Amino acid sequence: MLQTLPMLHQNKSWMPRLAFAPQNTAPRGDTLVVVFLRGAADVLNMVVPHGEDAYYQLRPSLGIARPDDSKKKKEERAVDLDGFFGLHPNMQPLLDAWQSEQLAIIHACGAPDESRSHFKAMELMERGVDDERGPASGWIGRHLATLNTGNTSPLRAVGMGTRPQKSLTGSVPVSALRSIADFHLGGDQRALQQMRMALSTVYQNDVMGQDTLSIMDTLQTLDPLTYAASRDAKYPDTEFGLALKQTAMLIKAQVGLEVSAIDLGGWDTHFAQGSSTGLMPNLMKDLAEGLAAFHADMFDHQNQLTTVTMSEFGRRASENGSLGTDHGHGSMMMVLGGNVDGGKVHGQWPGMEEGQLIGPGDLAVTTDYRDVLSEILTKRLNNPATDEIFPEYQPVMPNVLR
Amino acid sequence: MTLSRRDFLKLSALVTASAALSSCAPVYRKLAGDLPAVPWTALSANDFLALNRLTFGPRVDERARFVDIGLKAWIEEQLDFESINDLACEIQLSPFKSLKLDANELEGISNQLFDGYDRDTIPNELRQSTLIRQLYSKRQLYEIMVEFWSDHFNIYIEKGNGFYLKTVDDREVIRKHALGSFRDLVWASAHSPAMMIYLDNQANEKSHPNENYARELMELHTLGVDGGYSQKDVMELARCLTGWNVKEHFWLGDFVFKEDLHDTGVKNVLGLTIQPSGIQEAEQVIEMLAVHPSTAKFISTKLARRFIADEPPQELIEKAAQTFLDTKGDIKSVLRVILLDGLALAQPKYKRPANYVLSSLRMLNAETDAVAINEHLLRMGQSYFNWPTPDGYPDRSESWQGNLMPRWQFAFELIRNEIKDTKHNLKNLLDVSSTGILQDDVDALTSLLLGAPLERIGRDRLIDSVRAAGATEEETLQIVAGGLIASPAFQWR
């Protein structure tokens, strides 16, 4: 068929070569899952510094009670991690991963930008740059562009959502999937069969076409509704849970997934954010239950999987007059996976006393987010080109991986 | 066909009266003389290829006109784009008010005061209008050159205030000079606030020079990476460019030269000593770069890559570069050489996503408001003005061959009329030439889309495979048409 088409008579000298020659060639490493908490998550109520008196002075209503505070009900108290930090009670699903040392927390972590603007901070963080100058592509995009893993799958990098996250922007094609069904053809069973036949006829001599058809066939059989997770993992019935579940499905289907970017929004809690229950605790529940289910479901793949969470900045140390928190600075990252130096809160704690907070009263940043990402990129994804991924930045390895 | 002023007003009213553009489009396009009710003209393989390079995919009337007057006259007609009546397309653009506004006004309409900025409306209008022009303008070669220069002087619309400044750049830089003089084009681009912001020249100050724009001006806009400049030249040109900036208050968004940020020392760029003269220092360099032999070669190579082959023949590049130098960068003269000498040497080029989508819409004579089309382009990786790095959307075939699925989805959604506010009618399209026999209809469609019918064996295998999946005769024609648009052959132009 191919040979009969008028435009395709020519010899094959024009057939594709690699789009560009990345300087590093290496076998692919872990699958990386990047969870972005959009809106600036209030990390001080997620990983609570219960050993810090100032925390309770600054947050008389919103503060999460100490683990041993007998005046409060157990479900209102922080779950102790190391005697100084504790998890919000709704983050408790992550305790298993913590105890099996596969969850590391890097507190007071973030970016140098002090604009406290969501738009600007998110953009800079996704581009991996210090200020508006510098490359406009995303850090994951540059990771893909600087590492040739020999993987040409259209699902090498996937942004869960209607469009790829800015961090994925770059010269390597990425796919945006609201759901696995986005890699299906539309139409009823009959129409589908007809389209499939037409495609396999016109692509019968084309390797890339055949590969795409076979990924399409694989995905066509996957249905998140009937998917049976391993170890009875229960993903929350939310958009976030669905994105994690589908990431797990893609990894297990072995369709070439190297990076999955997932967003969880709604963290901009200026008003009535809730202490142990309410708006923000519900988000934490979604986050923790989702990550815990993913961790359990992917148990047999833990050695080839790293998950990282990030947010554009943290929130003010003190609560505001409407029982919420305003834009702050220092944030927190979590790294989850089989090669993580887990069960520890990493990073230097800057303290919350007057003189220790910065600007209008915000947690300082003692670990740059790029340090954490650089360590993951070099140690787990086999990409040493951090100078191109984070230009003009010299990472210091925070040793969150083993 | 020319229209009187009265006709024009009548047509404008017709458009304004209807919110859904696509539904009434055929009426006024018919009035504007666009739809010949004749069978499409058979084309030789060479003519089909040439038309695929000279348009975003030939329409039925363009095939007829091309065969009528021949390649040379077609090119001349297209180069003289201002004398092509494009009223029908212009009327379709009338809802996009932002296209005509200046920077200050654009800032005004996007500023929502307490709710920050609306960063979507203006870019969306620019994208939508770009697609409508590419689809419906009769000035196809001009639109191709607009696309070419938009890549060459790429601006990522999402960065900073680019979201509204790009509209000004599109109108005052790219469209104004797309078929004019290269010197005027690069001059306008250098004074374009959108470019200043995108390549950080607003941060280029005497005390902290920023080399970004200075480097790209030489590497990407004029000389090319091997064009014979050094890191020292970049730094010296950056010094010349200190103070080239954008107004932040009154007449905000306009170009301004800020004397106080300018480095007043003597500079030396490419061997030329530049005495302190404020804004004229960099302007002097731009004049030199615009007509530099390296620039002539670099621009000729890129043009030949767009129209002729990924690796264009050396002799063609040299001849075009010589013409560039002889005419001091007259774009039409250079294009004439590339097209008249080059098209006979053309090698297959993989369609970039927009070209793929546009060619199927144009060849099927589909009607669309281009909104949902842009969503498809986003998934294919070429929603306009969305390329972050300054090199523009890649032009080599290999860069686009990795992602077939969104193209297949588009092909079948289009052919099944499932794309929002986008319609085509296969039956009407085939009506004028149909014998009512499926095989003949498939042959006709294949000639339309691929330039010639398939060999009988291939055609029958395709028809049989779809029928074997239980398709009726009518469904078969539709699915085969989708298969042809999704096929490897249709990915190439």
PDB file of N, CA, C and O in Angstrom, chain B residues 426-489:
ATOM      1  N   LEU B 426     -18.686  15.507   2.476  1.00  0.00           N
ATOM      2  CA  LEU B 426     -18.046  14.685   1.442  1.00  0.00           C
ATOM      3  C   LEU B 426     -18.928  14.541   0.219  1.00  0.00           C
ATOM      4  O   LEU B 426     -18.461  14.575  -0.909  1.00  0.00           O
ATOM      5  N   LYS B 427     -20.216  14.376   0.483  1.00  0.00           N
ATOM      6  CA  LYS B 427     -21.155  14.155  -0.615  1.00  0.00           C
ATOM      7  C   LYS B 427     -21.156  15.332  -1.583  1.00  0.00           C
ATOM      8  O   LYS B 427     -21.010  15.167  -2.788  1.00  0.00           O
ATOM      9  N   ASN B 428     -21.264  16.536  -1.019  1.00  0.00           N
ATOM     10  CA  ASN B 428     -21.239  17.727  -1.874  1.00  0.00           C
ATOM     11  C   ASN B 428     -19.923  17.848  -2.614  1.00  0.00           C
ATOM     12  O   ASN B 428     -19.878  18.245  -3.771  1.00  0.00           O
ATOM     13  N   LEU B 429     -18.872  17.509  -1.899  1.00  0.00           N
ATOM     14  CA  LEU B 429     -17.549  17.627  -2.492  1.00  0.00           C
ATOM     15  C   LEU B 429     -17.424  16.719  -3.706  1.00  0.00           C
ATOM     16  O   LEU B 429     -16.839  17.070  -4.725  1.00  0.00           O
ATOM     17  N   LEU B 430     -18.008  15.512  -3.564  1.00  0.00           N
ATOM     18  CA  LEU B 430     -17.874  14.528  -4.632  1.00  0.00           C
ATOM     19  C   LEU B 430     -18.948  14.670  -5.702  1.00  0.00           C
ATOM     20  O   LEU B 430     -18.810  14.148  -6.803  1.00  0.00           O
ATOM     21  N   ASP B 431     -20.011  15.381  -5.354  1.00  0.00           N
ATOM     22  CA  ASP B 431     -21.196  15.449  -6.200  1.00  0.00           C
ATOM     23  C   ASP B 431     -20.886  15.730  -7.660  1.00  0.00           C
ATOM     24  O   ASP B 431     -21.364  15.052  -8.562  1.00  0.00           O
ATOM     25  N   VAL B 432     -20.066  16.743  -7.883  1.00  0.00           N
ATOM     26  CA  VAL B 432     -19.848  17.206  -9.250  1.00  0.00           C
ATOM     27  C   VAL B 432     -19.139  16.181 -10.120  1.00  0.00           C
ATOM     28  O   VAL B 432     -19.262  16.189 -11.334  1.00  0.00           O
ATOM     29  N   SER B 433     -18.378  15.262  -9.502  1.00  0.00           N
ATOM     30  CA  SER B 433     -17.635  14.330 -10.342  1.00  0.00           C
ATOM     31  C   SER B 433     -18.009  12.868 -10.084  1.00  0.00           C
ATOM     32  O   SER B 433     -17.471  11.971 -10.701  1.00  0.00           O
ATOM     33  N   SER B 434     -18.951  12.647  -9.147  1.00  0.00           N
ATOM     34  CA  SER B 434     -19.211  11.271  -8.745  1.00  0.00           C
ATOM     35  C   SER B 434     -19.961  10.470  -9.804  1.00  0.00           C
ATOM     36  O   SER B 434     -20.870  10.965 -10.458  1.00  0.00           O
ATOM     37  N   THR B 435     -19.561   9.200  -9.975  1.00  0.00           N
ATOM     38  CA  THR B 435     -20.291   8.284 -10.834  1.00  0.00           C
ATOM     39  C   THR B 435     -21.240   7.440  -9.997  1.00  0.00           C
ATOM     40  O   THR B 435     -21.981   6.630 -10.532  1.00  0.00           O
ATOM     41  N   GLY B 436     -21.152   7.599  -8.665  1.00  0.00           N
ATOM     42  CA  GLY B 436     -21.973   6.790  -7.787  1.00  0.00           C
ATOM     43  C   GLY B 436     -21.340   5.439  -7.466  1.00  0.00           C
ATOM     44  O   GLY B 436     -21.894   4.657  -6.703  1.00  0.00           O
ATOM     45  N   ILE B 437     -20.195   5.166  -8.027  1.00  0.00           N
ATOM     46  CA  ILE B 437     -19.510   3.895  -7.725  1.00  0.00           C
ATOM     47  C   ILE B 437     -18.434   4.158  -6.672  1.00  0.00           C
ATOM     48  O   ILE B 437     -17.621   5.082  -6.813  1.00  0.00           O
ATOM     49  N   LEU B 438     -18.449   3.342  -5.607  1.00  0.00           N
ATOM     50  CA  LEU B 438     -17.563   3.565  -4.475  1.00  0.00           C
ATOM     51  C   LEU B 438     -16.092   3.671  -4.900  1.00  0.00           C
ATOM     52  O   LEU B 438     -15.376   4.590  -4.500  1.00  0.00           O
ATOM     53  N   GLN B 439     -15.656   2.723  -5.722  1.00  0.00           N
ATOM     54  CA  GLN B 439     -14.245   2.716  -6.137  1.00  0.00           C
ATOM     55  C   GLN B 439     -13.866   4.024  -6.826  1.00  0.00           C
ATOM     56  O   GLN B 439     -12.785   4.567  -6.599  1.00  0.00           O
ATOM     57  N   ASP B 440     -14.781   4.532  -7.668  1.00  0.00           N
ATOM     58  CA  ASP B 440     -14.504   5.793  -8.362  1.00  0.00           C
ATOM     59  C   ASP B 440     -14.430   6.954  -7.371  1.00  0.00           C
ATOM     60  O   ASP B 440     -13.579   7.833  -7.493  1.00  0.00           O
ATOM     61  N   ASP B 441     -15.343   6.929  -6.407  1.00  0.00           N
ATOM     62  CA  ASP B 441     -15.326   7.997  -5.407  1.00  0.00           C
ATOM     63  C   ASP B 441     -14.027   7.978  -4.609  1.00  0.00           C
ATOM     64  O   ASP B 441     -13.459   9.026  -4.293  1.00  0.00           O
ATOM     65  N   VAL B 442     -13.573   6.780  -4.259  1.00  0.00           N
ATOM     66  CA  VAL B 442     -12.313   6.676  -3.515  1.00  0.00           C
ATOM     67  C   VAL B 442     -11.159   7.198  -4.380  1.00  0.00           C
ATOM     68  O   VAL B 442     -10.287   7.931  -3.904  1.00  0.00           O
ATOM     69  N   ASP B 443     -11.178   6.845  -5.665  1.00  0.00           N
ATOM     70  CA  ASP B 443     -10.145   7.368  -6.564  1.00  0.00           C
ATOM     71  C   ASP B 443     -10.176   8.895  -6.605  1.00  0.00           C
ATOM     72  O   ASP B 443      -9.126   9.553  -6.558  1.00  0.00           O
ATOM     73  N   ALA B 444     -11.373   9.440  -6.698  1.00  0.00           N
ATOM     74  CA  ALA B 444     -11.508  10.893  -6.769  1.00  0.00           C
ATOM     75  C   ALA B 444     -10.960  11.545  -5.495  1.00  0.00           C
ATOM     76  O   ALA B 444     -10.192  12.511  -5.550  1.00  0.00           O
ATOM     77  N   LEU B 445     -11.337  10.974  -4.344  1.00  0.00           N
ATOM     78  CA  LEU B 445     -10.858  11.519  -3.068  1.00  0.00           C
ATOM     79  C   LEU B 445      -9.346  11.420  -2.949  1.00  0.00           C
ATOM     80  O   LEU B 445      -8.683  12.325  -2.432  1.00  0.00           O
ATOM     81  N   THR B 446      -8.806  10.290  -3.420  1.00  0.00           N
ATOM     82  CA  THR B 446      -7.359  10.109  -3.324  1.00  0.00           C
ATOM     83  C   THR B 446      -6.631  11.125  -4.202  1.00  0.00           C
ATOM     84  O   THR B 446      -5.604  11.674  -3.809  1.00  0.00           O
ATOM     85  N   SER B 447      -7.176  11.367  -5.387  1.00  0.00           N
ATOM     86  CA  SER B 447      -6.540  12.395  -6.235  1.00  0.00           C
ATOM     87  C   SER B 447      -6.596  13.750  -5.555  1.00  0.00           C
ATOM     88  O   SER B 447      -5.655  14.534  -5.639  1.00  0.00           O
ATOM     89  N   LEU B 448      -7.717  14.012  -4.908  1.00  0.00           N
ATOM     90  CA  LEU B 448      -7.862  15.297  -4.237  1.00  0.00           C
ATOM     91  C   LEU B 448      -6.832  15.434  -3.123  1.00  0.00           C
ATOM     92  O   LEU B 448      -6.147  16.447  -3.004  1.00  0.00           O
ATOM     93  N   LEU B 449      -6.696  14.381  -2.303  1.00  0.00           N
ATOM     94  CA  LEU B 449      -5.879  14.484  -1.092  1.00  0.00           C
ATOM     95  C   LEU B 449      -4.411  14.182  -1.337  1.00  0.00           C
ATOM     96  O   LEU B 449      -3.534  14.778  -0.720  1.00  0.00           O
ATOM     97  N   LEU B 450      -4.150  13.209  -2.212  1.00  0.00           N
ATOM     98  CA  LEU B 450      -2.763  12.749  -2.384  1.00  0.00           C
ATOM     99  C   LEU B 450      -2.217  13.055  -3.774  1.00  0.00           C
ATOM    100  O   LEU B 450      -1.070  12.722  -4.068  1.00  0.00           O
ATOM    101  N   GLY B 451      -3.025  13.630  -4.634  1.00  0.00           N
ATOM    102  CA  GLY B 451      -2.516  14.056  -5.935  1.00  0.00           C
ATOM    103  C   GLY B 451      -2.774  13.088  -7.061  1.00  0.00           C
ATOM    104  O   GLY B 451      -2.763  13.461  -8.226  1.00  0.00           O
ATOM    105  N   ALA B 452      -2.990  11.815  -6.763  1.00  0.00           N
ATOM    106  CA  ALA B 452      -3.266  10.817  -7.801  1.00  0.00           C
ATOM    107  C   ALA B 452      -3.985   9.643  -7.158  1.00  0.00           C
ATOM    108  O   ALA B 452      -3.878   9.444  -5.952  1.00  0.00           O
ATOM    109  N   PRO B 453      -4.724   8.866  -7.938  1.00  0.00           N
ATOM    110  CA  PRO B 453      -5.392   7.706  -7.355  1.00  0.00           C
ATOM    111  C   PRO B 453      -4.371   6.672  -6.895  1.00  0.00           C
ATOM    112  O   PRO B 453      -3.242   6.652  -7.383  1.00  0.00           O
ATOM    113  N   LEU B 454      -4.789   5.815  -5.958  1.00  0.00           N
ATOM    114  CA  LEU B 454      -3.950   4.684  -5.559  1.00  0.00           C
ATOM    115  C   LEU B 454      -3.937   3.642  -6.671  1.00  0.00           C
ATOM    116  O   LEU B 454      -4.841   3.607  -7.503  1.00  0.00           O
ATOM    117  N   GLU B 455      -2.926   2.805  -6.663  1.00  0.00           N
ATOM    118  CA  GLU B 455      -2.984   1.637  -7.539  1.00  0.00           C
ATOM    119  C   GLU B 455      -4.199   0.808  -7.139  1.00  0.00           C
ATOM    120  O   GLU B 455      -4.591   0.790  -5.983  1.00  0.00           O
ATOM    121  N   ARG B 456      -4.743   0.105  -8.116  1.00  0.00           N
ATOM    122  CA  ARG B 456      -6.001  -0.595  -7.860  1.00  0.00           C
ATOM    123  C   ARG B 456      -5.906  -1.559  -6.687  1.00  0.00           C
ATOM    124  O   ARG B 456      -6.788  -1.610  -5.832  1.00  0.00           O
ATOM    125  N   ILE B 457      -4.810  -2.303  -6.634  1.00  0.00           N
ATOM    126  CA  ILE B 457      -4.676  -3.307  -5.568  1.00  0.00           C
ATOM    127  C   ILE B 457      -4.719  -2.663  -4.192  1.00  0.00           C
ATOM    128  O   ILE B 457      -5.440  -3.105  -3.297  1.00  0.00           O
ATOM    129  N   GLY B 458      -3.964  -1.588  -4.042  1.00  0.00           N
ATOM    130  CA  GLY B 458      -3.919  -0.890  -2.762  1.00  0.00           C
ATOM    131  C   GLY B 458      -5.280  -0.314  -2.401  1.00  0.00           C
ATOM    132  O   GLY B 458      -5.729  -0.422  -1.259  1.00  0.00           O
ATOM    133  N   ARG B 459      -5.912   0.290  -3.388  1.00  0.00           N
ATOM    134  CA  ARG B 459      -7.221   0.881  -3.152  1.00  0.00           C
ATOM    135  C   ARG B 459      -8.224  -0.179  -2.711  1.00  0.00           C
ATOM    136  O   ARG B 459      -8.930  -0.015  -1.714  1.00  0.00           O
ATOM    137  N   ASP B 460      -8.256  -1.306  -3.432  1.00  0.00           N
ATOM    138  CA  ASP B 460      -9.238  -2.338  -3.102  1.00  0.00           C
ATOM    139  C   ASP B 460      -8.948  -2.974  -1.747  1.00  0.00           C
ATOM    140  O   ASP B 460      -9.867  -3.311  -1.001  1.00  0.00           O
ATOM    141  N   ARG B 461      -7.656  -3.103  -1.415  1.00  0.00           N
ATOM    142  CA  ARG B 461      -7.320  -3.668  -0.109  1.00  0.00           C
ATOM    143  C   ARG B 461      -7.841  -2.756   1.002  1.00  0.00           C
ATOM    144  O   ARG B 461      -8.384  -3.216   2.006  1.00  0.00           O
ATOM    145  N   LEU B 462      -7.668  -1.450   0.806  1.00  0.00           N
ATOM    146  CA  LEU B 462      -8.135  -0.484   1.801  1.00  0.00           C
ATOM    147  C   LEU B 462      -9.667  -0.560   1.937  1.00  0.00           C
ATOM    148  O   LEU B 462     -10.205  -0.656   3.045  1.00  0.00           O
ATOM    149  N   ILE B 463     -10.345  -0.555   0.812  1.00  0.00           N
ATOM    150  CA  ILE B 463     -11.814  -0.623   0.843  1.00  0.00           C
ATOM    151  C   ILE B 463     -12.265  -1.929   1.502  1.00  0.00           C
ATOM    152  O   ILE B 463     -13.126  -1.931   2.393  1.00  0.00           O
ATOM    153  N   ASP B 464     -11.638  -3.029   1.101  1.00  0.00           N
ATOM    154  CA  ASP B 464     -12.039  -4.340   1.631  1.00  0.00           C
ATOM    155  C   ASP B 464     -11.821  -4.431   3.136  1.00  0.00           C
ATOM    156  O   ASP B 464     -12.632  -5.018   3.865  1.00  0.00           O
ATOM    157  N   SER B 465     -10.702  -3.849   3.608  1.00  0.00           N
ATOM    158  CA  SER B 465     -10.413  -3.969   5.045  1.00  0.00           C
ATOM    159  C   SER B 465     -11.480  -3.252   5.863  1.00  0.00           C
ATOM    160  O   SER B 465     -11.876  -3.724   6.924  1.00  0.00           O
ATOM    161  N   VAL B 466     -11.940  -2.115   5.369  1.00  0.00           N
ATOM    162  CA  VAL B 466     -12.960  -1.367   6.108  1.00  0.00           C
ATOM    163  C   VAL B 466     -14.310  -2.089   6.015  1.00  0.00           C
ATOM    164  O   VAL B 466     -15.043  -2.202   6.995  1.00  0.00           O
ATOM    165  N   ARG B 467     -14.589  -2.603   4.840  1.00  0.00           N
ATOM    166  CA  ARG B 467     -15.851  -3.347   4.660  1.00  0.00           C
ATOM    167  C   ARG B 467     -15.889  -4.597   5.521  1.00  0.00           C
ATOM    168  O   ARG B 467     -16.927  -4.948   6.080  1.00  0.00           O
ATOM    169  N   ALA B 468     -14.729  -5.232   5.623  1.00  0.00           N
ATOM    170  CA  ALA B 468     -14.657  -6.462   6.428  1.00  0.00           C
ATOM    171  C   ALA B 468     -15.003  -6.174   7.880  1.00  0.00           C
ATOM    172  O   ALA B 468     -15.411  -7.059   8.623  1.00  0.00           O
ATOM    173  N   ALA B 469     -14.814  -4.942   8.294  1.00  0.00           N
ATOM    174  CA  ALA B 469     -15.173  -4.555   9.661  1.00  0.00           C
ATOM    175  C   ALA B 469     -16.646  -4.165   9.742  1.00  0.00           C
ATOM    176  O   ALA B 469     -17.075  -3.558  10.717  1.00  0.00           O
ATOM    177  N   GLY B 470     -17.415  -4.472   8.709  1.00  0.00           N
ATOM    178  CA  GLY B 470     -18.859  -4.314   8.776  1.00  0.00           C
ATOM    179  C   GLY B 470     -19.384  -2.954   8.355  1.00  0.00           C
ATOM    180  O   GLY B 470     -20.506  -2.588   8.709  1.00  0.00           O
ATOM    181  N   ALA B 471     -18.611  -2.182   7.588  1.00  0.00           N
ATOM    182  CA  ALA B 471     -19.069  -0.853   7.202  1.00  0.00           C
ATOM    183  C   ALA B 471     -20.024  -0.923   6.015  1.00  0.00           C
ATOM    184  O   ALA B 471     -19.845  -1.728   5.102  1.00  0.00           O
ATOM    185  N   THR B 472     -21.046  -0.058   6.043  1.00  0.00           N
ATOM    186  CA  THR B 472     -21.911   0.092   4.870  1.00  0.00           C
ATOM    187  C   THR B 472     -21.121   0.850   3.798  1.00  0.00           C
ATOM    188  O   THR B 472     -20.037   1.372   4.050  1.00  0.00           O
ATOM    189  N   GLU B 473     -21.727   0.965   2.607  1.00  0.00           N
ATOM    190  CA  GLU B 473     -21.040   1.653   1.519  1.00  0.00           C
ATOM    191  C   GLU B 473     -20.721   3.105   1.903  1.00  0.00           C
ATOM    192  O   GLU B 473     -19.621   3.606   1.675  1.00  0.00           O
ATOM    193  N   GLU B 474     -21.707   3.772   2.496  1.00  0.00           N
ATOM    194  CA  GLU B 474     -21.506   5.179   2.849  1.00  0.00           C
ATOM    195  C   GLU B 474     -20.431   5.322   3.936  1.00  0.00           C
ATOM    196  O   GLU B 474     -19.562   6.186   3.870  1.00  0.00           O
ATOM    197  N   GLU B 475     -20.516   4.429   4.948  1.00  0.00           N
ATOM    198  CA  GLU B 475     -19.500   4.454   6.008  1.00  0.00           C
ATOM    199  C   GLU B 475     -18.122   4.164   5.425  1.00  0.00           C
ATOM    200  O   GLU B 475     -17.123   4.758   5.833  1.00  0.00           O
ATOM    201  N   THR B 476     -18.081   3.255   4.474  1.00  0.00           N
ATOM    202  CA  THR B 476     -16.793   2.882   3.905  1.00  0.00           C
ATOM    203  C   THR B 476     -16.105   4.093   3.297  1.00  0.00           C
ATOM    204  O   THR B 476     -14.921   4.340   3.531  1.00  0.00           O
ATOM    205  N   LEU B 477     -16.874   4.859   2.524  1.00  0.00           N
ATOM    206  CA  LEU B 477     -16.280   6.037   1.896  1.00  0.00           C
ATOM    207  C   LEU B 477     -15.739   6.985   2.971  1.00  0.00           C
ATOM    208  O   LEU B 477     -14.632   7.520   2.856  1.00  0.00           O
ATOM    209  N   GLN B 478     -16.517   7.170   4.030  1.00  0.00           N
ATOM    210  CA  GLN B 478     -16.117   8.088   5.086  1.00  0.00           C
ATOM    211  C   GLN B 478     -14.847   7.599   5.801  1.00  0.00           C
ATOM    212  O   GLN B 478     -13.893   8.350   5.993  1.00  0.00           O
ATOM    213  N   ILE B 479     -14.852   6.322   6.175  1.00  0.00           N
ATOM    214  CA  ILE B 479     -13.704   5.792   6.916  1.00  0.00           C
ATOM    215  C   ILE B 479     -12.465   5.737   6.030  1.00  0.00           C
ATOM    216  O   ILE B 479     -11.344   6.016   6.472  1.00  0.00           O
ATOM    217  N   VAL B 480     -12.656   5.401   4.758  1.00  0.00           N
ATOM    218  CA  VAL B 480     -11.518   5.403   3.837  1.00  0.00           C
ATOM    219  C   VAL B 480     -10.949   6.821   3.726  1.00  0.00           C
ATOM    220  O   VAL B 480      -9.734   7.030   3.749  1.00  0.00           O
ATOM    221  N   ALA B 481     -11.838   7.807   3.636  1.00  0.00           N
ATOM    222  CA  ALA B 481     -11.371   9.201   3.561  1.00  0.00           C
ATOM    223  C   ALA B 481     -10.581   9.558   4.817  1.00  0.00           C
ATOM    224  O   ALA B 481      -9.505  10.172   4.743  1.00  0.00           O
ATOM    225  N   GLY B 482     -11.087   9.141   5.991  1.00  0.00           N
ATOM    226  CA  GLY B 482     -10.357   9.369   7.243  1.00  0.00           C
ATOM    227  C   GLY B 482      -9.008   8.669   7.215  1.00  0.00           C
ATOM    228  O   GLY B 482      -7.988   9.227   7.624  1.00  0.00           O
ATOM    229  N   GLY B 483      -9.015   7.439   6.722  1.00  0.00           N
ATOM    230  CA  GLY B 483      -7.775   6.672   6.616  1.00  0.00           C
ATOM    231  C   GLY B 483      -6.765   7.355   5.702  1.00  0.00           C
ATOM    232  O   GLY B 483      -5.563   7.358   5.985  1.00  0.00           O
ATOM    233  N   LEU B 484      -7.258   7.952   4.634  1.00  0.00           N
ATOM    234  CA  LEU B 484      -6.348   8.654   3.716  1.00  0.00           C
ATOM    235  C   LEU B 484      -5.728   9.877   4.393  1.00  0.00           C
ATOM    236  O   LEU B 484      -4.541  10.150   4.253  1.00  0.00           O
ATOM    237  N   ILE B 485      -6.546  10.600   5.159  1.00  0.00           N
ATOM    238  CA  ILE B 485      -6.019  11.786   5.851  1.00  0.00           C
ATOM    239  C   ILE B 485      -5.061  11.369   6.972  1.00  0.00           C
ATOM    240  O   ILE B 485      -4.074  12.040   7.243  1.00  0.00           O
ATOM    241  N   ALA B 486      -5.353  10.216   7.586  1.00  0.00           N
ATOM    242  CA  ALA B 486      -4.461   9.724   8.646  1.00  0.00           C
ATOM    243  C   ALA B 486      -3.222   9.033   8.073  1.00  0.00           C
ATOM    244  O   ALA B 486      -2.264   8.791   8.798  1.00  0.00           O
ATOM    245  N   SER B 487      -3.226   8.751   6.780  1.00  0.00           N
ATOM    246  CA  SER B 487      -2.191   7.877   6.196  1.00  0.00           C
ATOM    247  C   SER B 487      -0.813   8.514   6.205  1.00  0.00           C
ATOM    248  O   SER B 487      -0.679   9.741   6.276  1.00  0.00           O
ATOM    249  N   PRO B 488       0.230   7.679   6.121  1.00  0.00           N
ATOM    250  CA  PRO B 488       1.583   8.232   6.051  1.00  0.00           C
ATOM    251  C   PRO B 488       1.725   9.200   4.873  1.00  0.00           C
ATOM    252  O   PRO B 488       2.372  10.238   4.998  1.00  0.00           O
ATOM    253  N   ALA B 489       1.127   8.872   3.741  1.00  0.00           N
ATOM    254  CA  ALA B 489       1.313   9.719   2.554  1.00  0.00           C
ATOM    255  C   ALA B 489       0.823  11.145   2.793  1.00  0.00           C
ATOM    256  O   ALA B 489       1.453  12.109   2.371  1.00  0.00           O
TER     257      ALA B 489
END
